[in-house]
CSV table of C-alpha atoms and ligand atoms in Angstrom, one decimal:
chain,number,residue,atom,x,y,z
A,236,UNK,CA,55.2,54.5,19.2
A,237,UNK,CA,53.5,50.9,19.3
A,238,UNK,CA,51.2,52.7,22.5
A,239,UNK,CA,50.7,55.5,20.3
A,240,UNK,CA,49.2,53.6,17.3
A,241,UNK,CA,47.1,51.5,19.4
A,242,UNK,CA,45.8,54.7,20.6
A,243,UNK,CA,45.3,55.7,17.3
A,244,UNK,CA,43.0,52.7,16.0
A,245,UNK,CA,40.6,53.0,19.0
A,246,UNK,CA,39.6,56.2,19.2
A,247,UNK,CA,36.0,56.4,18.6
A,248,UNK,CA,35.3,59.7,18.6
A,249,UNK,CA,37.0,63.5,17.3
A,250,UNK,CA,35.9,66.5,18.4
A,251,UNK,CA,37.5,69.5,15.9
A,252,UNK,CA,37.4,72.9,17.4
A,253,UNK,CA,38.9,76.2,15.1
A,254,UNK,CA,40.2,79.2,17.6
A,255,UNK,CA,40.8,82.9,16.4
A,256,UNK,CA,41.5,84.7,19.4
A,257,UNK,CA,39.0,83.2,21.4
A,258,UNK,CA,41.4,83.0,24.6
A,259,UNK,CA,38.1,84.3,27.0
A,260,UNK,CA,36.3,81.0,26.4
A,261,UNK,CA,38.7,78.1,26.1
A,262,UNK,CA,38.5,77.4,30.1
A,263,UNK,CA,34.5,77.2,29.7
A,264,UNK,CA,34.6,75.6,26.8
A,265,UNK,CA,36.8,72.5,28.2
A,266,UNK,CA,35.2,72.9,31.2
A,267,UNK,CA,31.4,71.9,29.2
A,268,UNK,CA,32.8,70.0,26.6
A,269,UNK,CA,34.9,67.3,28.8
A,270,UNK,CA,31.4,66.8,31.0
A,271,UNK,CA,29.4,65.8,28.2
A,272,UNK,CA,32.3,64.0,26.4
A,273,UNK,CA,33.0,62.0,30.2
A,274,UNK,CA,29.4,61.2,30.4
A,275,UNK,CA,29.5,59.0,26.5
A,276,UNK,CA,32.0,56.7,27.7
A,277,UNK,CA,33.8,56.7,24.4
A,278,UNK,CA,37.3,57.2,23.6
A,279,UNK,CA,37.7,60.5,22.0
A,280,UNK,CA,40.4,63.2,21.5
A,281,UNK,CA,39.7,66.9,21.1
A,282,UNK,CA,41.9,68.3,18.2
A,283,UNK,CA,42.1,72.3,18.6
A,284,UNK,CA,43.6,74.0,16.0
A,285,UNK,CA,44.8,77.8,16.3
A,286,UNK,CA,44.3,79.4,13.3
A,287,UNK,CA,46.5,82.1,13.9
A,288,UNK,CA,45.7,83.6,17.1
A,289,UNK,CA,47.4,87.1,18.4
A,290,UNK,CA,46.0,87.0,22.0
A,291,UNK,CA,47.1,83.8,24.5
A,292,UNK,CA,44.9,81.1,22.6
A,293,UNK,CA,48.0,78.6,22.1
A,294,UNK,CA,49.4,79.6,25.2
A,295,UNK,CA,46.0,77.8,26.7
A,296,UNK,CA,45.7,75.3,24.6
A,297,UNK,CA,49.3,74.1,24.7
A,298,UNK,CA,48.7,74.1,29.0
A,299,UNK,CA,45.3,72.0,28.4
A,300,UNK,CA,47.5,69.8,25.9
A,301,UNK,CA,49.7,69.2,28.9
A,302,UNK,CA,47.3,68.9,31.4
A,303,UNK,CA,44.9,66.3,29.4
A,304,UNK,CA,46.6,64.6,26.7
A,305,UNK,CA,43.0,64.3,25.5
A,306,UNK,CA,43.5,67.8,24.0
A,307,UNK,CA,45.7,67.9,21.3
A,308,UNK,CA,47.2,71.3,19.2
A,309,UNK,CA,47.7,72.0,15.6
A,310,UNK,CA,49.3,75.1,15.6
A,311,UNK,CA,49.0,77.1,11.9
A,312,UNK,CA,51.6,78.7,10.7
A,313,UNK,CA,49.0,81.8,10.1
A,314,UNK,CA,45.5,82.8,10.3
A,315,UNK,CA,43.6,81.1,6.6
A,316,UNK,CA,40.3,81.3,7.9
A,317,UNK,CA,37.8,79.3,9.5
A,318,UNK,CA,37.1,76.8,6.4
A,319,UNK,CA,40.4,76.1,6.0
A,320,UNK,CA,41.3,75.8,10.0
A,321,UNK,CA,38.0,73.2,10.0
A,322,UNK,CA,39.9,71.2,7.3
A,323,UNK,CA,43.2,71.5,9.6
A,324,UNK,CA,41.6,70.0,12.1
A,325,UNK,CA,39.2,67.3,9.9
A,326,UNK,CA,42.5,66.3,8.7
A,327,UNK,CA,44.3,65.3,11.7
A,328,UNK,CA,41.6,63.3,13.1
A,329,UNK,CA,41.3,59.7,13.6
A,330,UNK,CA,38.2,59.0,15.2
A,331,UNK,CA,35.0,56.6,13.8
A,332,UNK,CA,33.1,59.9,14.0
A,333,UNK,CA,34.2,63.7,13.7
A,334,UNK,CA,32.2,66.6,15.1
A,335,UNK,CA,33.3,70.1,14.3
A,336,UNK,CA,32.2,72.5,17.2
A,337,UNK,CA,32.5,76.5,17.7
A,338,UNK,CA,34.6,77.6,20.2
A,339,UNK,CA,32.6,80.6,21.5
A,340,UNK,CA,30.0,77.8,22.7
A,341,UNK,CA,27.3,78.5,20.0
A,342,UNK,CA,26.8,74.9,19.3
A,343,UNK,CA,26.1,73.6,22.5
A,344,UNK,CA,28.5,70.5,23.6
A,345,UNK,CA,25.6,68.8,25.3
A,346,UNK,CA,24.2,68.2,21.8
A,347,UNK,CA,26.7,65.8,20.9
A,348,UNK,CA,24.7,63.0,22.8
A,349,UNK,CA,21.7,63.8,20.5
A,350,UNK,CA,24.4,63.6,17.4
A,351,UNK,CA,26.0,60.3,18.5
A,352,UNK,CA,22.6,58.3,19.2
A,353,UNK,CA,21.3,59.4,15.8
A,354,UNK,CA,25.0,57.8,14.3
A,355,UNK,CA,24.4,54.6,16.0
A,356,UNK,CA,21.4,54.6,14.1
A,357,UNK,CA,23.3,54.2,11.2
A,358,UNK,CA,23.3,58.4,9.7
A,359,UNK,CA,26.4,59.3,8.3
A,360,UNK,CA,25.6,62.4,8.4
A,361,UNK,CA,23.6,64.2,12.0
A,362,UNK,CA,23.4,68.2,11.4
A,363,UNK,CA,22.2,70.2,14.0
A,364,UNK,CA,20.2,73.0,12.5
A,365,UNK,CA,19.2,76.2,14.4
A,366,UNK,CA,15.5,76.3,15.2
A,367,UNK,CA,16.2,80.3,16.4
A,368,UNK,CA,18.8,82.5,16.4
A,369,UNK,CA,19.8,84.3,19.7
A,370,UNK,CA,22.0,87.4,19.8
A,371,UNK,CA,21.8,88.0,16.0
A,372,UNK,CA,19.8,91.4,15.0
A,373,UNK,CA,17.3,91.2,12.3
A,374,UNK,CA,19.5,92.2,9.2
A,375,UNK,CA,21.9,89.2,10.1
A,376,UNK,CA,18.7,87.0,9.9
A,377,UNK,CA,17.6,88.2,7.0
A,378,UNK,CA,20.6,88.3,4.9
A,379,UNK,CA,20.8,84.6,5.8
A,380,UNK,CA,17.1,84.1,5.0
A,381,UNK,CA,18.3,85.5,1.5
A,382,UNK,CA,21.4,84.0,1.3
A,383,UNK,CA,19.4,80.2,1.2
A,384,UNK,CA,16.8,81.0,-0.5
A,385,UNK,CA,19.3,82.2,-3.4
A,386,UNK,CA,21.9,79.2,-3.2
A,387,UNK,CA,18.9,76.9,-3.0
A,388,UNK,CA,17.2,78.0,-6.2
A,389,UNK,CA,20.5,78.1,-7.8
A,390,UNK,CA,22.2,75.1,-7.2
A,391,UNK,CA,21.4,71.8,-8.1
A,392,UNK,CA,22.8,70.8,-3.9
A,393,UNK,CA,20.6,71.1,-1.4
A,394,UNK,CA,22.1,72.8,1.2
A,395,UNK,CA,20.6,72.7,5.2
A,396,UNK,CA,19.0,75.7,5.6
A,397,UNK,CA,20.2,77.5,9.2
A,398,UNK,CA,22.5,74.9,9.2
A,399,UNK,CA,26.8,75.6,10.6
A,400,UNK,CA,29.1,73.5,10.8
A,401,UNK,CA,28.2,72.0,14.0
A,402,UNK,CA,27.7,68.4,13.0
A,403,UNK,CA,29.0,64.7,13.2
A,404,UNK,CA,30.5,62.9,10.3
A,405,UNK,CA,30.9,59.7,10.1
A,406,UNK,CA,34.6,58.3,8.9
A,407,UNK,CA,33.3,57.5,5.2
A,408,UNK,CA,32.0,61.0,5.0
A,409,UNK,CA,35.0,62.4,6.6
A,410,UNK,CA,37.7,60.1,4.2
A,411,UNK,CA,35.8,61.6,1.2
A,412,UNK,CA,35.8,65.3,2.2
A,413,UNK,CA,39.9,64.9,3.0
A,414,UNK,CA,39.8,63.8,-0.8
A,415,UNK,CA,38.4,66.8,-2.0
A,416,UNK,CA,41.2,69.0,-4.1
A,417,UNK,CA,39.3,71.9,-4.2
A,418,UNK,CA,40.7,75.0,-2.4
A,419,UNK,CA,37.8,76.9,-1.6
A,420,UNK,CA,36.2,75.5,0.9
A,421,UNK,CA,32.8,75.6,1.2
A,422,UNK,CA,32.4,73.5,3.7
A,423,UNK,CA,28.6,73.2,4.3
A,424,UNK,CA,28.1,73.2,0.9
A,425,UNK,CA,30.7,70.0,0.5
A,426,UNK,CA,29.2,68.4,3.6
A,427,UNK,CA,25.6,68.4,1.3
A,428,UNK,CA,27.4,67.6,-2.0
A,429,UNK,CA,28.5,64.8,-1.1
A,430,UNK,CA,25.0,62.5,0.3
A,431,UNK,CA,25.3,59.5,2.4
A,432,UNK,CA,22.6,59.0,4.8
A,433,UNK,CA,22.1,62.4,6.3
A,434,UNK,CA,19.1,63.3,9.4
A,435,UNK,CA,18.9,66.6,11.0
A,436,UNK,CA,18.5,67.8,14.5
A,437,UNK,CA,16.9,70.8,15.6
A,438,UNK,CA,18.3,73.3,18.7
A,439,UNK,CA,18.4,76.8,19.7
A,440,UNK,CA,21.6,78.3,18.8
A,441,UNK,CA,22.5,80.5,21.4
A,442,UNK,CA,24.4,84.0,21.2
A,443,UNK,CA,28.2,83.9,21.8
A,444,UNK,CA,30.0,83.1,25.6
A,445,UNK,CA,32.5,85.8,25.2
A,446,UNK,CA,34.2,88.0,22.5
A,447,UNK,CA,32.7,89.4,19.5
A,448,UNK,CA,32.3,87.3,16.0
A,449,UNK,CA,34.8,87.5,13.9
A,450,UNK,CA,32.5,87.8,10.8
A,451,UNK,CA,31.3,91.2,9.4
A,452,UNK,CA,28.8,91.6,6.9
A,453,UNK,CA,32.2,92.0,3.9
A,454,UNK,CA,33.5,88.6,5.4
A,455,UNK,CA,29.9,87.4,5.3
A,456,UNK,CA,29.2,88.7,1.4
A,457,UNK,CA,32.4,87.1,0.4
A,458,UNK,CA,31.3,83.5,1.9
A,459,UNK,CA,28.3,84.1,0.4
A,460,UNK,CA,29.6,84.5,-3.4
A,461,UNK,CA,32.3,81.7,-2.3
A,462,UNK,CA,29.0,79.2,-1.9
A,463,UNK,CA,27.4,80.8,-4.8
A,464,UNK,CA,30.2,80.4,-6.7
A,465,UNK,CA,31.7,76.9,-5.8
A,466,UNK,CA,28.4,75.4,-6.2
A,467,UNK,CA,26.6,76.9,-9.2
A,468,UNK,CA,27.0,77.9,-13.1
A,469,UNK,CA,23.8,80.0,-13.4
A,470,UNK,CA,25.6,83.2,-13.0
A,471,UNK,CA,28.0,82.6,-15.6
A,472,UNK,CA,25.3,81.4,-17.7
A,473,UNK,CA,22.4,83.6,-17.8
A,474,UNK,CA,23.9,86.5,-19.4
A,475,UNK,CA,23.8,84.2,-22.7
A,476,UNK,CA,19.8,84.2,-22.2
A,477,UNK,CA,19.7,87.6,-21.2
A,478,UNK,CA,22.1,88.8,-24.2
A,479,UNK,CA,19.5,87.1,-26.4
A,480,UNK,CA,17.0,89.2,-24.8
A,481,UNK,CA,18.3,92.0,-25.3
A,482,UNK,CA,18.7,91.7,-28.6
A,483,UNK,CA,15.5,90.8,-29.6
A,484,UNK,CA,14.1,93.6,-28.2
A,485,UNK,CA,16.9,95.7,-30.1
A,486,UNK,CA,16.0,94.3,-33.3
A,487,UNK,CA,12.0,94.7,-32.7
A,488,UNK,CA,12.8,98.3,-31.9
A,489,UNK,CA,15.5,98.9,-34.9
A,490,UNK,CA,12.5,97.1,-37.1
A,491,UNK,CA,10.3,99.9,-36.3
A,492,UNK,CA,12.7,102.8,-36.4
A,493,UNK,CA,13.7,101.8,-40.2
A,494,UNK,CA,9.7,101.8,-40.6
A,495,UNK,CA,8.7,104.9,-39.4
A,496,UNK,CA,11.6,106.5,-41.0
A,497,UNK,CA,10.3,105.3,-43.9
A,498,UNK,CA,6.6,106.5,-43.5
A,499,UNK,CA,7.6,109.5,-41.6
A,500,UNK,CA,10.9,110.8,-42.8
A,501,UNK,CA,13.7,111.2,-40.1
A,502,UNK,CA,12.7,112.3,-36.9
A,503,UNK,CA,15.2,114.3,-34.6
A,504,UNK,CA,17.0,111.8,-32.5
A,505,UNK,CA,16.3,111.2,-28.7
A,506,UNK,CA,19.4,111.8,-26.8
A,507,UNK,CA,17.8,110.8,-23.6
A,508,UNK,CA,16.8,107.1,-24.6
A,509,UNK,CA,20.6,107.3,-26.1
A,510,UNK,CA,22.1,108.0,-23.0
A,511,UNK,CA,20.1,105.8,-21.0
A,512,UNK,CA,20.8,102.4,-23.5
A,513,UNK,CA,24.2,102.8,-23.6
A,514,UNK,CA,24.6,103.5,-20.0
A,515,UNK,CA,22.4,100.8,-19.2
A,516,UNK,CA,24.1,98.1,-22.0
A,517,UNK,CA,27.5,99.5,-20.2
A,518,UNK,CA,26.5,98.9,-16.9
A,519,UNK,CA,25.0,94.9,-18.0
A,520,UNK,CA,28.8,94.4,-19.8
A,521,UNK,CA,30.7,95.1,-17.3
A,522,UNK,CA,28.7,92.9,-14.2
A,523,UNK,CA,29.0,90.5,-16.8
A,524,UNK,CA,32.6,90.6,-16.9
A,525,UNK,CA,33.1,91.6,-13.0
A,526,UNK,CA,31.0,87.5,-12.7
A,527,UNK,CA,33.6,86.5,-15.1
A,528,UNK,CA,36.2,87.7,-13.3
A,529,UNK,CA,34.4,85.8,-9.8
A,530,UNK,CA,35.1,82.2,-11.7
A,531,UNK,CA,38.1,82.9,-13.4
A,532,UNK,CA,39.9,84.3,-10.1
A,533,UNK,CA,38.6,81.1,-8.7
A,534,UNK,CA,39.9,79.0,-11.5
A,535,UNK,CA,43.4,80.3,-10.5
A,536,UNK,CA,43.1,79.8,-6.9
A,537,UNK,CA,42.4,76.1,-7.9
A,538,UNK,CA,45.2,75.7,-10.8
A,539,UNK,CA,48.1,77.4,-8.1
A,540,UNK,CA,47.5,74.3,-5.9
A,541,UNK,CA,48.5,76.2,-2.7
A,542,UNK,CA,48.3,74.0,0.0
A,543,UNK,CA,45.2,74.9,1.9
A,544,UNK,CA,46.7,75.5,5.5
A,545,UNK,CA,50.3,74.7,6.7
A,546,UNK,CA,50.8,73.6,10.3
A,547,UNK,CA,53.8,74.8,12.3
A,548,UNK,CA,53.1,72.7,15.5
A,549,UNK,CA,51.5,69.9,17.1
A,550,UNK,CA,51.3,69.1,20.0
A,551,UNK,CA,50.2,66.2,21.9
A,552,UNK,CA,49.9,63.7,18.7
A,553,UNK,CA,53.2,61.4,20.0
A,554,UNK,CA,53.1,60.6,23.5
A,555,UNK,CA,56.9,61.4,24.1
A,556,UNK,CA,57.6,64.8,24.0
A,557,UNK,CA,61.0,64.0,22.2
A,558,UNK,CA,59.2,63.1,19.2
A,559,UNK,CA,56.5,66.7,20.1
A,560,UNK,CA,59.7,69.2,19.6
A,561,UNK,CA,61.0,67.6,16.2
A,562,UNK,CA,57.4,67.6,14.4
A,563,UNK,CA,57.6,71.0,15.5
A,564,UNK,CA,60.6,72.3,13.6
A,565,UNK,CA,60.1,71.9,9.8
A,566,UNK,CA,57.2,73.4,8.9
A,567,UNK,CA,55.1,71.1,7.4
A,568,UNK,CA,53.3,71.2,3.9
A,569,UNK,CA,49.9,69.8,3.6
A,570,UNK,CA,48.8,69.0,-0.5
A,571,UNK,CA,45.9,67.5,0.3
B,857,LIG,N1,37.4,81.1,13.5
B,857,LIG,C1,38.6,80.7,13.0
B,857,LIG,N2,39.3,81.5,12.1
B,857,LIG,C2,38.8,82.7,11.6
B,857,LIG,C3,37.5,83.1,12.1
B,857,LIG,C4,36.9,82.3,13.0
B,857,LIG,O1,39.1,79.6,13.3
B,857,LIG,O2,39.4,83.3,10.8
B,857,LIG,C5,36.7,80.3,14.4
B,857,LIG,C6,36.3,81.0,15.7
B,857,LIG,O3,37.3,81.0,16.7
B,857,LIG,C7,35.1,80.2,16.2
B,857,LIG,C8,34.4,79.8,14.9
B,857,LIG,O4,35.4,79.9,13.9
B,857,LIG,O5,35.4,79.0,16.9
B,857,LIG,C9,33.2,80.6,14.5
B,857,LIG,O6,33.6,82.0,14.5
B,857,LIG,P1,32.6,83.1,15.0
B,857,LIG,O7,32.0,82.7,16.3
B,857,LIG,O8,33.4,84.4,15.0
B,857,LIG,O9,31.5,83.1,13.8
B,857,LIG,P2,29.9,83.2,14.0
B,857,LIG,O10,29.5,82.3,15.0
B,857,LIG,O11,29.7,84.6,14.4
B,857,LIG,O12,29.4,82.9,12.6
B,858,LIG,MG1,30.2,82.2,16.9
């Protein structure tokens, strides 16, 4: 335990790495990732987590743990998602710096050089932001055009446009993130929130080594109200400008209906501009409520206080493998 600890306090570096069935590229992966991470001469550990896998991805990882105790396993008990895998993983680090890294190779592992030289200039923060976008077709692109150019007039964070996950955090950043309570995770969005010294990176992002993304374009919409959501009020709040709107323009016009009923005499209602108001004063109420619904669903999420992953193994964080079997058997509860 004394070996283990000591390991603990020098480690220098954490690579995280989230797997969903991604058993194709593991070997590749490793193979890439160990070269680069050989050729920094620091001491670093690669935490993988398995976020729920049905093909062989633990059975890999779990041989790699073996193999090189430089890998090491966090097995979830289920698939939550790659935010909450990524917080898993940030989690069970111990390194000065953390760098969360695709599996599928998108965020090339020969970037981390670049990443770590701009830390020992003293960033906190080094994202690597894609300069192009390889292997995506055009509607991809531009619904991710759209998707910044909303959040960024929206919310008061600037968020890194073309910007992953791929990154390095130093251990302040990282230490503050872990304190975050929030449940949905939004993480590039909380990697901007909150500051520190941050510097970006530029690369080409190329398309995936094997298997096919795991996000369609529903996955993608609902990450896309998650960010809106988590980081900004104006959605809620400008039906109260546009209800006052409204209702000037409803008075204006009831102004002039009592006049020229008065001139005029009654006129023979318009059904059509009837049908068309209410329809149209429906259709505003109930987006209004559906948004409502968007924060209030959110506020519950929040209030449960589920934790936001639960582990079921992990391996290769004690060096006996005694100690490996017992962490395995109670499953273990993560609060924060
Ligand atoms: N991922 C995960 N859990 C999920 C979905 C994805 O851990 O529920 C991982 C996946 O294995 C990969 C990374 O998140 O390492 C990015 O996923 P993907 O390549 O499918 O996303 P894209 O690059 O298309 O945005
Ligand atoms: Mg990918």
């Amino acid at each position: 335990m004394l070996l283990d600890s000591d390991n603990l306090e020098t480690i220098e570096l954490s690579i995280v790495i989230p797997f969903y069935n991604e058993e194709s590229n593991i070997n590749y992966l490793f193979e890439r990732l160990t070269s680069v991470l050989n050729r920094l001469n620091m001491k670093y550990e690669i935490i993988c987590v398995n976020d729920g896998s049905k093909d062989n991805t633990l059975k890999y990882l779990v041989q790699h743990n073996s193999l090189n105790p430089t890998i090491k396993v966090v097995n979830l008990s289920r698939n939550f998602g790659k935010e909450a895998a990524l917080s898993a993983g940030i989690d069970h680090t111990s390194g000065a710096a953390v760098v969360p890294i695709d599996a599928d190779l998108q965020d090339p592992p020969e970037l981390i050089e670049e990443l770590i030289s701009k830390w020992r200039e003293g960033y906190d923060v080094v994202y690597a932001t894609r300069r192009s976008r390889q292997g995506e077709n055009w509607l991809k692109r531009f619904t991710a055009a759209a998707f910044y150019r909303v959040i960024s007039k929206i919310s008061r964070i600037q968020i890194p446009r073309n910007t992953g996950d791929f990154r390095l955090l130093d251990r302040r950043v990282v230490e503050v993130i872990k304190q975050m309570p929030e449940r949905t995770r939004f993480m590039k969005g909380l990697f901007a929130w909150v500051g520190f010294k941050q510097i970006a990176i530029l690369y080409d992002r190329p398309p995936r080594y094997k298997g096919t993304t795991k996000w369609n374009y529903w996955r993608l919409w609902n990450f896309a109200i998650d960010g809106i959501a988590s980081f900004s009020l104006i959605p809620l709040k400008v039906w109260s400008y546009i209800g006052v709107l409204l209702s000037t323009a409803a008075f204006l016009y009831a102004t002039f209906l009592i006049i020229r009923t008065l001139i005029f005499g009654i006129d023979v209602p318009g059904y059509a501009s009837l049908m068309v108001v209410i329809l149209f004063l429906g259709g505003m109420q109930l987006i209004t409520l559906g948004i409502i619904g968007e924060y209030i669903g959110r506020v519950f999420e929040e209030v449960k206080r589920r934790p936001l992953y639960l582990v079921r193994d992990l391996y290769g964080f004690h060096t006996s493998s005694e100690i490996n079997k017992k962490a395995a058997s109670p499953i273990k509860v993560y609060q924060d």
